[in-house]
Short mmCIF file of C-alpha atoms in Angstrom, two decimals:
data_model
loop_
_atom_site.label_atom_id
_atom_site.label_comp_id
_atom_site.label_asym_id
_atom_site.label_seq_id
_atom_site.Cartn_x
_atom_site.Cartn_y
_atom_site.Cartn_z
CA MET A 1 0.03 -0.26 -0.17
CA LEU A 2 2.79 2.47 1.03
CA PHE A 3 4.72 1.42 -2.15
CA GLU A 4 1.99 2.06 -4.26
CA ASN A 5 1.67 5.91 -2.84
CA VAL A 6 5.10 6.27 -3.38
CA LEU A 7 4.74 5.35 -6.98
CA ASP A 8 2.12 7.45 -7.31
CA VAL A 9 4.02 10.20 -6.28
CA LEU A 10 7.11 9.56 -8.55
CA ALA A 11 4.96 9.13 -11.66
CA PRO A 12 4.47 12.34 -13.60
CA ALA A 13 0.79 13.30 -13.30
CA VAL A 14 -0.19 14.27 -16.52
CA LEU A 15 -3.52 15.56 -15.79
CA ASP A 16 -4.16 16.70 -12.08
CA VAL A 17 -7.62 17.37 -10.62
CA ARG A 18 -7.44 19.54 -7.64
CA HIS A 19 -10.24 19.85 -4.98
CA VAL A 20 -12.37 20.80 -7.98
CA GLY A 21 -16.07 22.10 -7.20
CA MET A 22 -18.75 23.47 -9.63
CA ARG A 23 -22.13 25.37 -8.34
CA TYR A 24 -24.77 26.79 -10.49
CA GLU A 25 -26.28 29.18 -8.32
CA SER A 26 -27.36 27.57 -5.47
CA ARG A 27 -27.03 24.20 -6.61
CA GLU A 28 -24.03 22.39 -6.02
CA VAL A 29 -22.63 20.05 -8.84
CA MET A 30 -19.65 18.92 -7.57
CA ARG A 31 -17.67 19.17 -4.21
CA ASP A 32 -14.06 18.88 -3.61
CA ILE A 33 -13.06 16.37 -6.37
CA HIS A 34 -9.59 15.51 -6.11
CA PHE A 35 -7.24 13.04 -8.08
CA ALA A 36 -4.06 13.08 -10.07
CA LEU A 37 -3.92 10.84 -13.36
CA THR A 38 -0.60 9.34 -14.33
CA ALA A 39 0.46 9.16 -17.73
CA GLY A 40 -0.18 6.37 -19.57
CA ASP A 41 -2.95 5.20 -17.33
CA PHE A 42 -6.49 4.03 -18.37
CA VAL A 43 -8.82 5.17 -15.54
CA SER A 44 -12.82 4.72 -15.81
CA ILE A 45 -15.32 7.28 -14.01
CA VAL A 46 -18.35 5.44 -12.92
CA GLY A 47 -21.34 7.16 -10.93
CA PRO A 48 -24.93 7.49 -10.71
CA SER A 49 -26.76 10.02 -12.73
CA GLY A 50 -26.45 13.60 -11.34
CA CYS A 51 -23.07 12.73 -10.20
CA GLY A 52 -21.71 15.47 -12.47
CA LYS A 53 -19.73 12.92 -14.80
CA THR A 54 -20.16 15.04 -17.78
CA THR A 55 -19.23 18.32 -15.86
CA LEU A 56 -16.19 16.83 -14.35
CA LEU A 57 -15.32 15.88 -17.92
CA ARG A 58 -16.18 19.24 -19.16
CA ALA A 59 -13.77 20.76 -17.03
CA MET A 60 -11.07 18.17 -17.35
CA ALA A 61 -11.34 19.14 -21.50
CA GLY A 62 -11.15 23.27 -20.50
CA LEU A 63 -14.87 23.64 -21.85
CA THR A 64 -16.11 25.10 -18.37
CA GLU A 65 -14.07 26.48 -15.34
CA PRO A 66 -14.58 25.04 -12.06
CA THR A 67 -16.05 27.62 -9.29
CA SER A 68 -13.66 26.03 -6.96
CA GLY A 69 -10.01 24.19 -7.32
CA SER A 70 -8.42 23.87 -10.41
CA VAL A 71 -7.52 21.38 -13.43
CA ARG A 72 -3.84 21.11 -14.39
CA PHE A 73 -2.57 19.61 -17.41
CA LYS A 74 1.33 18.74 -16.59
CA ASP A 75 2.49 21.95 -15.31
CA ARG A 76 -0.12 24.72 -16.29
CA GLU A 77 -3.87 25.16 -15.44
CA ILE A 78 -6.41 24.38 -17.71
CA ARG A 79 -8.76 27.49 -18.76
CA GLU A 80 -9.82 26.60 -22.01
CA PRO A 81 -9.08 23.41 -24.16
CA GLN A 82 -5.50 22.12 -24.90
CA SER A 83 -5.01 20.76 -28.08
CA GLU A 84 -3.20 17.87 -26.36
CA VAL A 85 -6.32 16.68 -24.62
CA ALA A 86 -9.05 15.39 -27.16
CA ILE A 87 -12.84 14.25 -26.59
CA VAL A 88 -15.25 11.71 -27.91
CA PHE A 89 -18.70 12.50 -27.02
CA GLN A 90 -21.36 10.03 -26.46
CA ASP A 91 -23.63 11.51 -29.13
CA TYR A 92 -21.70 10.40 -32.08
CA ASN A 93 -24.97 11.41 -34.13
CA ARG A 94 -24.12 15.21 -33.61
CA ALA A 95 -20.36 15.04 -32.96
CA LEU A 96 -19.77 14.16 -36.64
CA LEU A 97 -20.54 16.72 -39.55
CA PRO A 98 -23.37 15.04 -41.68
CA TRP A 99 -22.11 16.85 -44.61
CA ARG A 100 -18.32 15.53 -44.64
CA THR A 101 -17.49 11.87 -45.41
CA VAL A 102 -15.31 10.10 -42.98
CA ARG A 103 -12.11 11.33 -44.35
CA GLY A 104 -13.54 15.06 -44.13
CA ASN A 105 -14.47 14.43 -40.62
CA ILE A 106 -11.35 13.09 -39.58
CA ALA A 107 -9.52 15.89 -41.63
CA LEU A 108 -11.50 18.25 -39.48
CA ALA A 109 -9.17 17.79 -36.63
CA LEU A 110 -6.19 18.18 -39.06
CA GLU A 111 -7.19 21.62 -40.37
CA ALA A 112 -8.08 22.47 -36.64
CA ARG A 113 -4.04 21.69 -35.77
CA ARG A 114 -3.20 23.61 -39.28
CA ILE A 115 -1.50 20.33 -40.60
CA ALA A 116 -0.37 20.99 -44.21
CA ARG A 117 -2.91 19.34 -46.51
CA SER A 118 -0.36 17.39 -48.30
CA GLU A 119 0.29 15.23 -45.19
CA HIS A 120 -3.69 14.90 -44.47
CA PRO A 121 -3.91 11.76 -47.22
CA ALA A 122 -1.22 9.68 -45.38
CA ARG A 123 -2.19 10.60 -41.81
CA ILE A 124 -6.18 9.85 -42.40
CA ALA A 125 -5.33 6.44 -44.01
CA ASP A 126 -2.97 5.65 -41.07
CA LEU A 127 -5.96 6.63 -38.65
CA LEU A 128 -8.74 4.88 -41.03
CA ARG A 129 -6.57 1.52 -40.55
CA ARG A 130 -6.30 1.79 -37.00
CA VAL A 131 -10.05 1.89 -36.51
CA GLY A 132 -10.52 -0.52 -39.11
CA LEU A 133 -12.35 2.38 -41.47
CA THR A 134 -10.61 2.03 -44.59
CA ARG A 135 -13.50 0.71 -46.55
CA HIS A 136 -15.84 3.32 -45.51
CA ALA A 137 -13.29 6.22 -46.36
CA ASP A 138 -15.92 7.98 -48.22
CA HIS A 139 -18.80 7.38 -46.90
CA TYR A 140 -21.39 9.53 -44.95
CA PRO A 141 -22.19 9.59 -41.47
CA ALA A 142 -25.77 8.77 -42.20
CA GLN A 143 -24.43 5.74 -43.87
CA LEU A 144 -22.83 4.39 -41.21
CA SER A 145 -24.13 2.18 -38.20
CA GLY A 146 -23.48 3.86 -34.70
CA GLY A 147 -20.56 1.55 -33.79
CA LEU A 148 -18.55 2.68 -37.24
CA GLN A 149 -19.76 6.53 -36.51
CA GLN A 150 -18.07 6.12 -32.99
CA ARG A 151 -14.94 4.84 -34.49
CA VAL A 152 -15.12 7.75 -36.63
CA GLN A 153 -14.96 10.10 -33.84
CA ILE A 154 -12.11 8.02 -31.70
CA ALA A 155 -10.35 8.48 -35.31
CA ARG A 156 -10.73 12.04 -35.19
CA ALA A 157 -9.91 12.41 -31.81
CA LEU A 158 -6.79 10.28 -32.09
CA ALA A 159 -6.09 12.94 -35.32
CA GLN A 160 -5.11 15.24 -32.31
CA GLU A 161 -2.41 13.12 -31.46
CA PRO A 162 -3.78 13.75 -27.65
CA GLN A 163 -1.73 12.87 -24.41
CA VAL A 164 -5.24 12.50 -23.05
CA LEU A 165 -8.39 11.02 -24.53
CA LEU A 166 -11.40 12.15 -22.56
CA MET A 167 -14.54 9.87 -23.62
CA ASP A 168 -17.86 10.56 -22.20
CA GLU A 169 -19.83 7.35 -22.36
CA PRO A 170 -18.76 6.62 -25.95
CA PHE A 171 -20.38 3.23 -26.13
CA GLY A 172 -23.65 4.18 -24.28
CA ALA A 173 -25.92 4.03 -27.29
CA LEU A 174 -24.42 0.87 -28.90
CA ASP A 175 -25.83 -2.60 -28.67
CA ALA A 176 -23.75 -5.16 -26.99
CA ILE A 177 -22.25 -6.84 -29.22
CA THR A 178 -20.71 -3.63 -31.04
CA ARG A 179 -19.88 -2.35 -27.61
CA GLN A 180 -17.77 -5.30 -26.54
CA ARG A 181 -16.02 -5.15 -30.08
CA LEU A 182 -15.07 -1.66 -29.58
CA GLN A 183 -14.11 -2.04 -26.11
CA ASP A 184 -11.60 -4.63 -27.04
CA GLU A 185 -10.40 -2.19 -30.01
CA LEU A 186 -9.98 0.72 -27.38
CA LEU A 187 -7.81 -1.26 -25.23
CA GLU A 188 -5.63 -2.31 -28.30
CA ILE A 189 -5.43 1.50 -29.37
CA TRP A 190 -4.50 2.37 -26.27
CA SER A 191 -1.56 -0.15 -25.46
CA ALA A 192 -0.06 0.73 -28.85
CA THR A 193 -0.20 4.34 -28.00
CA SER A 194 0.89 5.63 -24.52
CA THR A 195 -2.31 8.00 -24.45
CA THR A 196 -4.00 8.51 -20.96
CA MET A 197 -7.62 7.47 -21.22
CA VAL A 198 -10.41 8.83 -19.30
CA PHE A 199 -13.75 6.84 -19.60
CA ILE A 200 -16.82 7.89 -18.43
CA THR A 201 -19.57 5.06 -18.14
CA HIS A 202 -22.69 3.88 -16.17
CA ASP A 203 -21.84 0.32 -16.92
CA LEU A 204 -19.90 -1.25 -14.01
CA GLU A 205 -18.48 -4.00 -15.78
CA GLU A 206 -17.51 -1.98 -18.58
CA ALA A 207 -15.29 0.45 -15.93
CA ILE A 208 -13.80 -2.74 -14.64
CA TYR A 209 -13.11 -4.30 -17.92
CA LEU A 210 -11.30 -1.35 -19.82
CA GLY A 211 -9.94 0.21 -16.59
CA ASN A 212 -6.46 0.48 -14.56
CA ARG A 213 -8.29 2.28 -11.97
CA ILE A 214 -12.02 3.19 -11.38
CA ILE A 215 -12.97 6.52 -9.88
CA VAL A 216 -16.54 5.78 -8.06
CA LEU A 217 -18.68 9.23 -7.65
CA GLU A 218 -21.58 9.71 -5.72
CA ALA A 219 -24.03 12.17 -6.38
CA ASN A 220 -25.76 15.19 -4.88
CA PRO A 221 -23.10 17.00 -5.01
CA GLY A 222 -21.08 14.77 -6.91
CA ARG A 223 -17.77 14.00 -4.96
CA VAL A 224 -15.03 11.22 -5.00
CA ALA A 225 -16.62 8.02 -3.08
CA ALA A 226 -13.73 5.29 -3.90
CA ASP A 227 -10.47 5.13 -5.87
CA ILE A 228 -9.93 1.32 -6.94
CA ARG A 229 -7.04 -0.41 -8.53
CA VAL A 230 -7.97 -3.02 -10.87
CA ASP A 231 -5.36 -5.54 -10.99
CA LEU A 232 -6.55 -7.96 -13.67
CA ALA A 233 -3.82 -9.04 -16.27
CA ARG A 234 -3.76 -7.39 -19.97
CA PRO A 235 -4.52 -8.19 -22.60
CA ARG A 236 -8.05 -8.47 -21.14
CA HIS A 237 -10.30 -10.85 -22.54
CA GLN A 238 -14.47 -10.58 -22.81
CA LEU A 239 -15.02 -14.24 -21.38
CA THR A 240 -12.13 -14.88 -19.02
CA THR A 241 -11.48 -11.39 -17.61
CA ARG A 242 -15.16 -10.97 -16.62
CA GLU A 243 -15.01 -14.69 -15.13
CA ASP A 244 -11.95 -13.63 -13.06
CA SER A 245 -12.85 -13.77 -9.10
CA ARG A 246 -10.95 -10.27 -8.89
CA PHE A 247 -13.21 -9.15 -11.41
CA LEU A 248 -16.20 -10.28 -9.58
CA ALA A 249 -15.12 -9.20 -6.27
CA ILE A 250 -14.53 -5.47 -7.63
CA ARG A 251 -18.12 -5.50 -9.31
CA HIS A 252 -19.16 -6.51 -5.85
CA GLN A 253 -17.44 -3.50 -4.21
CA LEU A 254 -18.67 -0.82 -6.84
CA PHE A 255 -22.35 -2.23 -6.64
CA GLY A 256 -22.13 -1.98 -2.96
CA LEU A 257 -20.77 1.60 -3.12
CA LEU A 258 -23.38 2.64 -5.88
CA SER A 259 -26.60 1.26 -4.39
CA ALA A 260 -25.53 2.13 -0.77
CA GLU A 261 -27.38 5.67 -1.35
CA MET B 1 -75.64 24.45 -71.67
CA ILE B 2 -76.78 21.18 -71.21
CA ILE B 3 -73.86 19.28 -73.06
CA ALA B 4 -71.41 21.65 -71.51
CA THR B 5 -72.67 20.29 -67.93
CA ILE B 6 -72.36 16.85 -69.36
CA VAL B 7 -69.11 17.03 -70.79
CA LEU B 8 -67.88 18.84 -67.48
CA ALA B 9 -69.20 16.04 -65.12
CA VAL B 10 -67.90 13.23 -67.32
CA SER B 11 -64.42 14.86 -67.48
CA VAL B 12 -64.44 15.42 -63.98
CA ALA B 13 -65.25 11.62 -63.10
CA ALA B 14 -63.20 10.37 -65.82
CA GLY B 15 -60.20 12.59 -64.40
CA CYS B 16 -60.68 11.45 -60.61
CA ALA B 17 -61.05 7.55 -61.71
CA GLY B 18 -57.72 8.30 -63.25
CA LEU B 19 -56.18 10.17 -60.23
CA ILE B 20 -57.37 7.31 -58.07
CA ALA B 21 -56.01 4.67 -60.55
CA LEU B 22 -52.69 6.72 -60.15
CA ALA B 23 -52.89 6.67 -56.58
CA ALA B 24 -52.77 2.81 -56.01
CA ARG B 25 -49.45 2.91 -57.55
CA ASP B 26 -46.40 4.22 -55.69
CA GLY B 27 -43.36 5.51 -57.14
CA ARG B 28 -41.85 8.07 -59.40
CA ALA B 29 -44.05 7.96 -62.30
CA TYR B 30 -46.92 8.43 -60.40
CA ALA B 31 -45.33 11.70 -58.63
CA ILE B 32 -44.83 13.07 -62.15
CA ALA B 33 -47.93 11.96 -63.24
CA ALA B 34 -50.55 13.09 -60.86
CA PRO B 35 -49.63 16.78 -60.67
CA LEU B 36 -49.70 16.75 -64.76
CA LEU B 37 -53.13 14.92 -65.11
CA PHE B 38 -54.59 17.23 -62.30
CA GLY B 39 -53.13 20.11 -64.34
CA ALA B 40 -54.67 18.92 -67.48
CA LEU B 41 -58.07 18.44 -65.83
CA LEU B 42 -58.32 21.64 -64.53
CA LEU B 43 -57.34 23.37 -67.46
CA TRP B 44 -59.93 21.08 -69.20
CA CYS B 45 -62.74 22.16 -66.66
CA TRP B 46 -61.75 25.83 -67.27
CA GLU B 47 -62.22 25.52 -70.88
CA VAL B 48 -65.61 23.60 -70.71
CA VAL B 49 -66.98 26.22 -68.49
CA CYS B 50 -65.48 29.11 -70.46
CA LEU B 51 -66.86 27.81 -74.04
CA GLY B 52 -69.95 26.05 -72.87
CA PHE B 53 -71.50 28.66 -70.43
CA GLY B 54 -70.61 31.31 -72.71
CA VAL B 55 -68.19 33.58 -70.27
CA PRO B 56 -67.55 37.01 -71.34
CA ARG B 57 -63.69 36.94 -72.42
CA VAL B 58 -63.30 40.29 -70.29
CA LEU B 59 -64.34 38.23 -66.91
CA LEU B 60 -62.54 35.11 -67.94
CA PRO B 61 -60.67 33.90 -71.00
CA ALA B 62 -60.67 30.25 -71.77
CA PRO B 63 -57.06 28.71 -71.42
CA SER B 64 -57.06 28.51 -75.37
CA GLY B 65 -57.73 32.06 -75.76
CA ILE B 66 -54.82 32.49 -73.13
CA ALA B 67 -52.51 30.23 -75.02
CA GLN B 68 -53.30 32.25 -78.63
CA ALA B 69 -52.52 35.44 -77.04
CA PHE B 70 -49.49 34.01 -75.48
CA VAL B 71 -48.11 33.24 -78.96
CA ALA B 72 -49.17 36.07 -80.54
CA ASN B 73 -47.57 38.34 -78.54
CA LEU B 74 -44.25 36.43 -77.82
CA PRO B 75 -41.90 39.39 -79.10
CA THR B 76 -43.77 41.66 -76.43
CA LEU B 77 -43.69 39.08 -73.32
CA TRP B 78 -40.01 38.36 -74.25
CA ALA B 79 -39.44 42.27 -74.56
CA ASP B 80 -41.25 42.70 -70.90
CA PHE B 81 -39.48 39.37 -69.29
CA VAL B 82 -36.01 40.67 -70.03
CA GLN B 83 -37.16 43.91 -68.65
CA THR B 84 -38.71 43.03 -65.57
CA VAL B 85 -37.22 39.42 -64.69
CA ILE B 86 -33.78 39.75 -66.14
CA ARG B 87 -33.01 43.24 -65.38
CA ALA B 88 -34.83 44.14 -62.20
CA VAL B 89 -36.03 40.62 -60.26
CA VAL B 90 -32.55 38.89 -60.67
CA PRO B 91 -30.43 41.55 -59.52
CA GLY B 92 -32.93 42.38 -56.73
CA TYR B 93 -33.09 38.97 -55.57
CA LEU B 94 -29.47 38.81 -55.66
CA ILE B 95 -28.67 41.77 -53.72
CA GLY B 96 -31.50 41.37 -51.03
CA CYS B 97 -30.83 37.62 -50.29
CA GLY B 98 -26.87 38.49 -50.24
CA ALA B 99 -27.47 41.60 -48.03
CA GLY B 100 -29.67 39.42 -45.92
CA TYR B 101 -27.35 36.81 -45.71
CA LEU B 102 -24.32 39.12 -44.44
CA THR B 103 -26.20 41.21 -42.41
CA ALA B 104 -27.41 38.25 -40.23
CA ILE B 105 -23.84 37.12 -39.71
CA ALA B 106 -23.04 40.08 -38.27
CA LEU B 107 -26.02 40.26 -36.01
CA ASP B 108 -24.88 36.70 -35.23
CA ARG B 109 -21.57 38.17 -34.29
CA SER B 110 -22.67 40.94 -32.20
CA ALA B 111 -25.32 41.13 -29.42
CA PHE B 112 -25.39 44.88 -29.54
CA LEU B 113 -26.32 44.76 -33.35
CA ARG B 114 -28.69 41.83 -32.78
CA ARG B 115 -30.71 43.73 -30.00
CA GLY B 116 -30.99 47.01 -31.87
CA PHE B 117 -31.10 46.06 -35.39
CA LEU B 118 -33.33 42.96 -35.51
CA PRO B 119 -36.88 44.61 -34.05
CA LEU B 120 -36.03 47.54 -36.75
CA ALA B 121 -35.40 44.96 -39.58
CA GLY B 122 -39.06 43.65 -38.71
CA LEU B 123 -40.16 46.76 -39.34
CA LEU B 124 -38.53 46.84 -42.52
CA GLY B 125 -40.40 43.30 -43.26
CA ALA B 126 -43.84 44.82 -42.36
CA MET B 127 -43.66 47.50 -44.63
CA PRO B 128 -46.18 47.46 -47.45
CA ILE B 129 -45.03 46.99 -50.78
CA VAL B 130 -47.31 49.56 -52.38
CA GLY B 131 -45.92 52.18 -49.91
CA ILE B 132 -42.32 51.18 -50.35
CA ALA B 133 -42.59 51.03 -54.68
CA PRO B 134 -43.28 54.63 -55.08
CA ILE B 135 -40.76 55.69 -52.94
CA MET B 136 -38.12 53.32 -54.46
CA VAL B 137 -39.60 54.84 -57.75
CA MET B 138 -38.76 58.32 -56.86
CA TRP B 139 -35.13 57.50 -55.29
CA PHE B 140 -34.21 55.42 -58.05
CA GLY B 141 -36.02 56.63 -61.39
CA PHE B 142 -38.47 54.98 -63.83
CA ASP B 143 -36.48 52.16 -65.28
CA TRP B 144 -35.48 48.91 -63.94
CA PRO B 145 -33.13 50.21 -60.78
CA SER B 146 -35.99 51.31 -58.75
CA LYS B 147 -37.82 47.83 -59.63
CA ALA B 148 -34.67 45.92 -58.46
CA ALA B 149 -34.74 47.92 -55.21
CA VAL B 150 -37.99 46.97 -54.36
CA ALA B 151 -37.13 43.45 -55.03
CA ALA B 152 -34.27 43.79 -52.87
CA VAL B 153 -36.09 45.30 -50.09
CA MET B 154 -38.78 42.87 -50.01
CA THR B 155 -36.09 39.88 -50.07
CA PHE B 156 -33.80 41.25 -47.49
CA PHE B 157 -36.00 40.56 -44.31
CA PRO B 158 -36.90 36.72 -45.24
CA MET B 159 -33.12 35.89 -45.74
CA LEU B 160 -32.09 38.01 -42.70
CA ILE B 161 -34.72 35.93 -40.09
CA ASN B 162 -33.96 32.64 -41.85
CA THR B 163 -30.35 32.84 -41.69
CA VAL B 164 -30.16 34.17 -37.99
CA ALA B 165 -32.56 30.91 -37.14
CA GLY B 166 -29.99 28.77 -39.03
CA LEU B 167 -27.25 29.98 -37.69
CA SER B 168 -28.70 29.14 -33.95
CA THR B 169 -29.57 25.73 -34.83
CA THR B 170 -26.09 24.38 -33.89
CA GLY B 171 -26.26 23.00 -30.38
CA ALA B 172 -23.96 22.90 -27.46
CA LEU B 173 -22.47 19.71 -28.49
CA GLU B 174 -21.25 20.97 -31.70
CA ARG B 175 -20.05 24.12 -30.39
CA ASP B 176 -17.86 22.13 -27.53
CA LEU B 177 -16.46 19.89 -30.63
CA MET B 178 -15.10 23.28 -32.16
CA ARG B 179 -13.98 24.68 -28.92
CA SER B 180 -12.24 21.51 -28.14
CA TYR B 181 -10.06 22.07 -31.18
CA GLY B 182 -9.57 25.51 -30.43
CA ALA B 183 -11.13 26.77 -33.31
CA SER B 184 -11.75 30.60 -33.68
CA TYR B 185 -14.89 32.03 -34.52
CA TRP B 186 -14.30 32.27 -38.17
CA GLN B 187 -13.49 28.46 -38.57
CA THR B 188 -16.19 27.56 -36.33
CA LEU B 189 -18.62 30.09 -38.60
CA LEU B 190 -17.38 28.62 -41.78
CA LYS B 191 -16.75 24.87 -41.24
CA LEU B 192 -19.78 24.18 -38.87
CA ARG B 193 -22.31 27.07 -38.47
CA LEU B 194 -23.09 28.35 -42.13
CA PRO B 195 -23.29 24.93 -43.34
CA ALA B 196 -25.55 23.37 -40.54
CA ALA B 197 -27.72 26.92 -41.66
CA LEU B 198 -27.91 25.97 -45.30
CA PRO B 199 -31.36 24.27 -45.01
CA TYR B 200 -33.55 27.59 -43.63
CA VAL B 201 -31.14 29.89 -46.25
CA PHE B 202 -32.28 27.29 -49.07
CA ILE B 203 -35.90 28.01 -47.50
CA ALA B 204 -35.94 31.80 -48.07
CA LEU B 205 -33.90 31.62 -51.32
CA LYS B 206 -36.96 29.56 -52.71
CA LEU B 207 -39.71 31.66 -51.13
CA ASN B 208 -37.71 35.12 -52.48
CA PHE B 209 -37.97 34.41 -55.96
CA THR B 210 -41.67 34.57 -55.92
CA LEU B 211 -41.77 37.57 -53.38
CA ALA B 212 -39.01 39.46 -55.87
CA LEU B 213 -41.17 38.94 -59.13
CA ILE B 214 -44.61 40.14 -57.22
CA GLY B 215 -42.34 43.10 -56.15
CA ALA B 216 -40.83 43.83 -59.04
CA ILE B 217 -44.40 43.79 -61.05
CA VAL B 218 -46.25 45.76 -58.72
CA ALA B 219 -43.68 48.45 -58.61
CA GLU B 220 -44.17 48.84 -62.40
CA PHE B 221 -47.55 50.07 -61.65
CA PHE B 222 -45.90 53.25 -60.22
CA GLY B 223 -44.24 54.57 -63.12
CA THR B 224 -41.89 52.78 -65.64
CA PRO B 225 -40.71 52.84 -69.36
CA ILE B 226 -43.37 51.39 -71.79
CA VAL B 227 -42.20 47.84 -71.20
CA GLY B 228 -42.13 45.20 -68.77
CA MET B 229 -44.99 42.76 -66.94
CA GLY B 230 -46.49 45.35 -64.61
CA PHE B 231 -46.47 47.97 -67.04
CA ARG B 232 -48.37 45.75 -69.74
CA ILE B 233 -50.84 44.16 -67.05
CA SER B 234 -51.94 47.39 -65.92
CA THR B 235 -52.20 48.82 -69.39
CA GLU B 236 -53.91 45.87 -71.36
CA ALA B 237 -56.19 46.05 -68.30
CA ALA B 238 -57.54 49.41 -68.71
CA ARG B 239 -57.94 48.69 -72.78
CA LEU B 240 -59.88 45.46 -71.26
CA ASP B 241 -57.50 43.42 -73.46
CA LEU B 242 -57.51 40.67 -70.95
CA ASP B 243 -56.29 38.09 -73.11
CA VAL B 244 -52.66 39.80 -72.95
CA VAL B 245 -53.07 40.18 -69.26
CA TRP B 246 -53.84 36.40 -68.70
CA ALA B 247 -50.90 35.75 -70.78
CA GLU B 248 -48.37 38.17 -68.77
CA ILE B 249 -49.83 36.10 -65.60
CA ALA B 250 -48.86 32.92 -67.12
CA LEU B 251 -45.85 34.03 -67.74
CA ALA B 252 -45.35 35.14 -64.23
CA ALA B 253 -46.55 31.94 -62.69
CA LEU B 254 -43.79 29.79 -65.58
CA THR B 255 -41.08 31.91 -64.45
CA GLY B 256 -41.94 31.52 -60.66
CA SER B 257 -42.21 28.03 -60.79
CA ALA B 258 -39.20 27.17 -63.05
CA CYS B 259 -36.68 28.94 -60.63
CA PHE B 260 -38.39 27.40 -57.79
CA ALA B 261 -37.90 24.12 -59.08
CA ALA B 262 -34.81 24.94 -60.20
CA LEU B 263 -33.89 26.18 -56.68
CA ALA B 264 -35.34 23.09 -55.22
CA LEU B 265 -32.88 20.88 -57.71
CA LEU B 266 -30.13 22.75 -56.47
CA GLU B 267 -31.25 22.49 -52.77
CA ARG B 268 -31.54 18.79 -52.95
CA ALA B 269 -27.82 18.60 -54.82
CA VAL B 270 -26.14 20.91 -52.08
CA LEU B 271 -28.05 19.69 -48.91
CA PHE B 272 -27.32 15.80 -49.72
CA TRP B 273 -26.41 14.87 -46.32
CA HIS B 274 -29.57 16.57 -44.73
CA PRO B 275 -32.40 13.85 -43.17
CA SER B 276 -35.32 15.05 -45.63
CA PHE B 277 -33.01 14.29 -48.41
CA GLN B 278 -31.24 11.27 -47.51
CA LYS B 279 -33.57 8.87 -49.27
CA PHE B 280 -32.51 10.26 -52.54
CA ALA B 281 -28.93 11.13 -52.53
CA LEU B 282 -27.19 8.67 -49.47
CA SER B 283 -27.97 4.76 -49.36
CA LYS B 284 -26.66 2.24 -46.68
CA PRO B 285 -23.33 0.64 -48.23
#
């Protein structure tokens, strides 16, 4: 236990959430949320609805400024969106531009980073290959299923070459089979890069399956209820990992925490 | 008279039967055939009523009479068309729509302008055309510039309102997306908000052409050189030469519908991605 804390101190914090609180007039949405993400970590955030998950993510992305505390990326305070921090939204339907093809949607991130047009084709081809969309490069979002559309969003986020990837219930609207496939693909992408992942979900099993660490929030106001290490072997496997006794133990623990309210 | 009534009854019955038979079928052929048949039936009944019941030509000429007048006056109609549509409506329409669009972008940028100008623009939109037209004739003279000015004034407001509405359709999520890229105001406008506003812009483009046409024709009642669709309608009506008036009306209707159809086709090509057009343009792979 002590050793683990020492490691936490030694490993560089890439994103540092310091005593963050948020209040809208008289309503307190978050209170004193405090944790640090180490580089290359995969952190799941779970909590009941109304615990301020999305508000927390927006604060970490620099889209809203917390009313108290601060969010720091490396050694600077985040007050507005950083190019090193990318977001994947739950609502892929609205997050993709319907008048642009898959290729064009990914290019949007490259245009925003002002990358030379001549470099676009090679970069886009590489991103498409990484998320398995090569066949769909010239299709429009409306022609794609939800799973494929969400892959486009992930590819577009990766085009930013982010150090931190924030995901807000990205697979929440997908069917179970598609969701499992995307979970595995996301883990592959994560292990191939050193990107720090923050994954918000309301699905407890998904949180355990993906994460190295689970931050459990409780509601009214949103605050950290527990911070759990997940010591399951990688690569993870949809069947064996989910049958592992440690997996079940954590599931038990999470269930207890969230149904205690 | 009796014969006319019988012919009328029979043709209406036959036409309705034809329409019902067509309605049972689906698809493109029906979509084209139904309005054609309906239009033909309407013209036919009009013809039968006019000839059979001896309706005076001054009250309502038969379609065949209008067609004859149309052909006989083709050179005059063409000159009127050039004067009114090409010289007045088209430039007025382009200026009015363009100014409305640019003003909407300016209003969107500045809350101060929006609060101050939008109510005034509403006032402009509520101005009656018969009031504007003589003023424009005083300002810009008898020839086409005053008619173009009326068309511009009439089209400005609908374009302004629609573009403002279109620019406000982009939701919080889309703006967050652009902000997360650190996109500037202009990048967000060009890459996200203006394309998203296009469906609204097209509504204004389609409605405005007819408005511009009406505006230019009415404006010609208040002073014009001796050519133009509005001039022809007012002078020929005074001479009780109603066939020519109807021929001008037919010309105006044809011009309006043709431009509406062209704009609708353009809309379909540009907004292929919009849900309302997806069944035409995009299919699942």
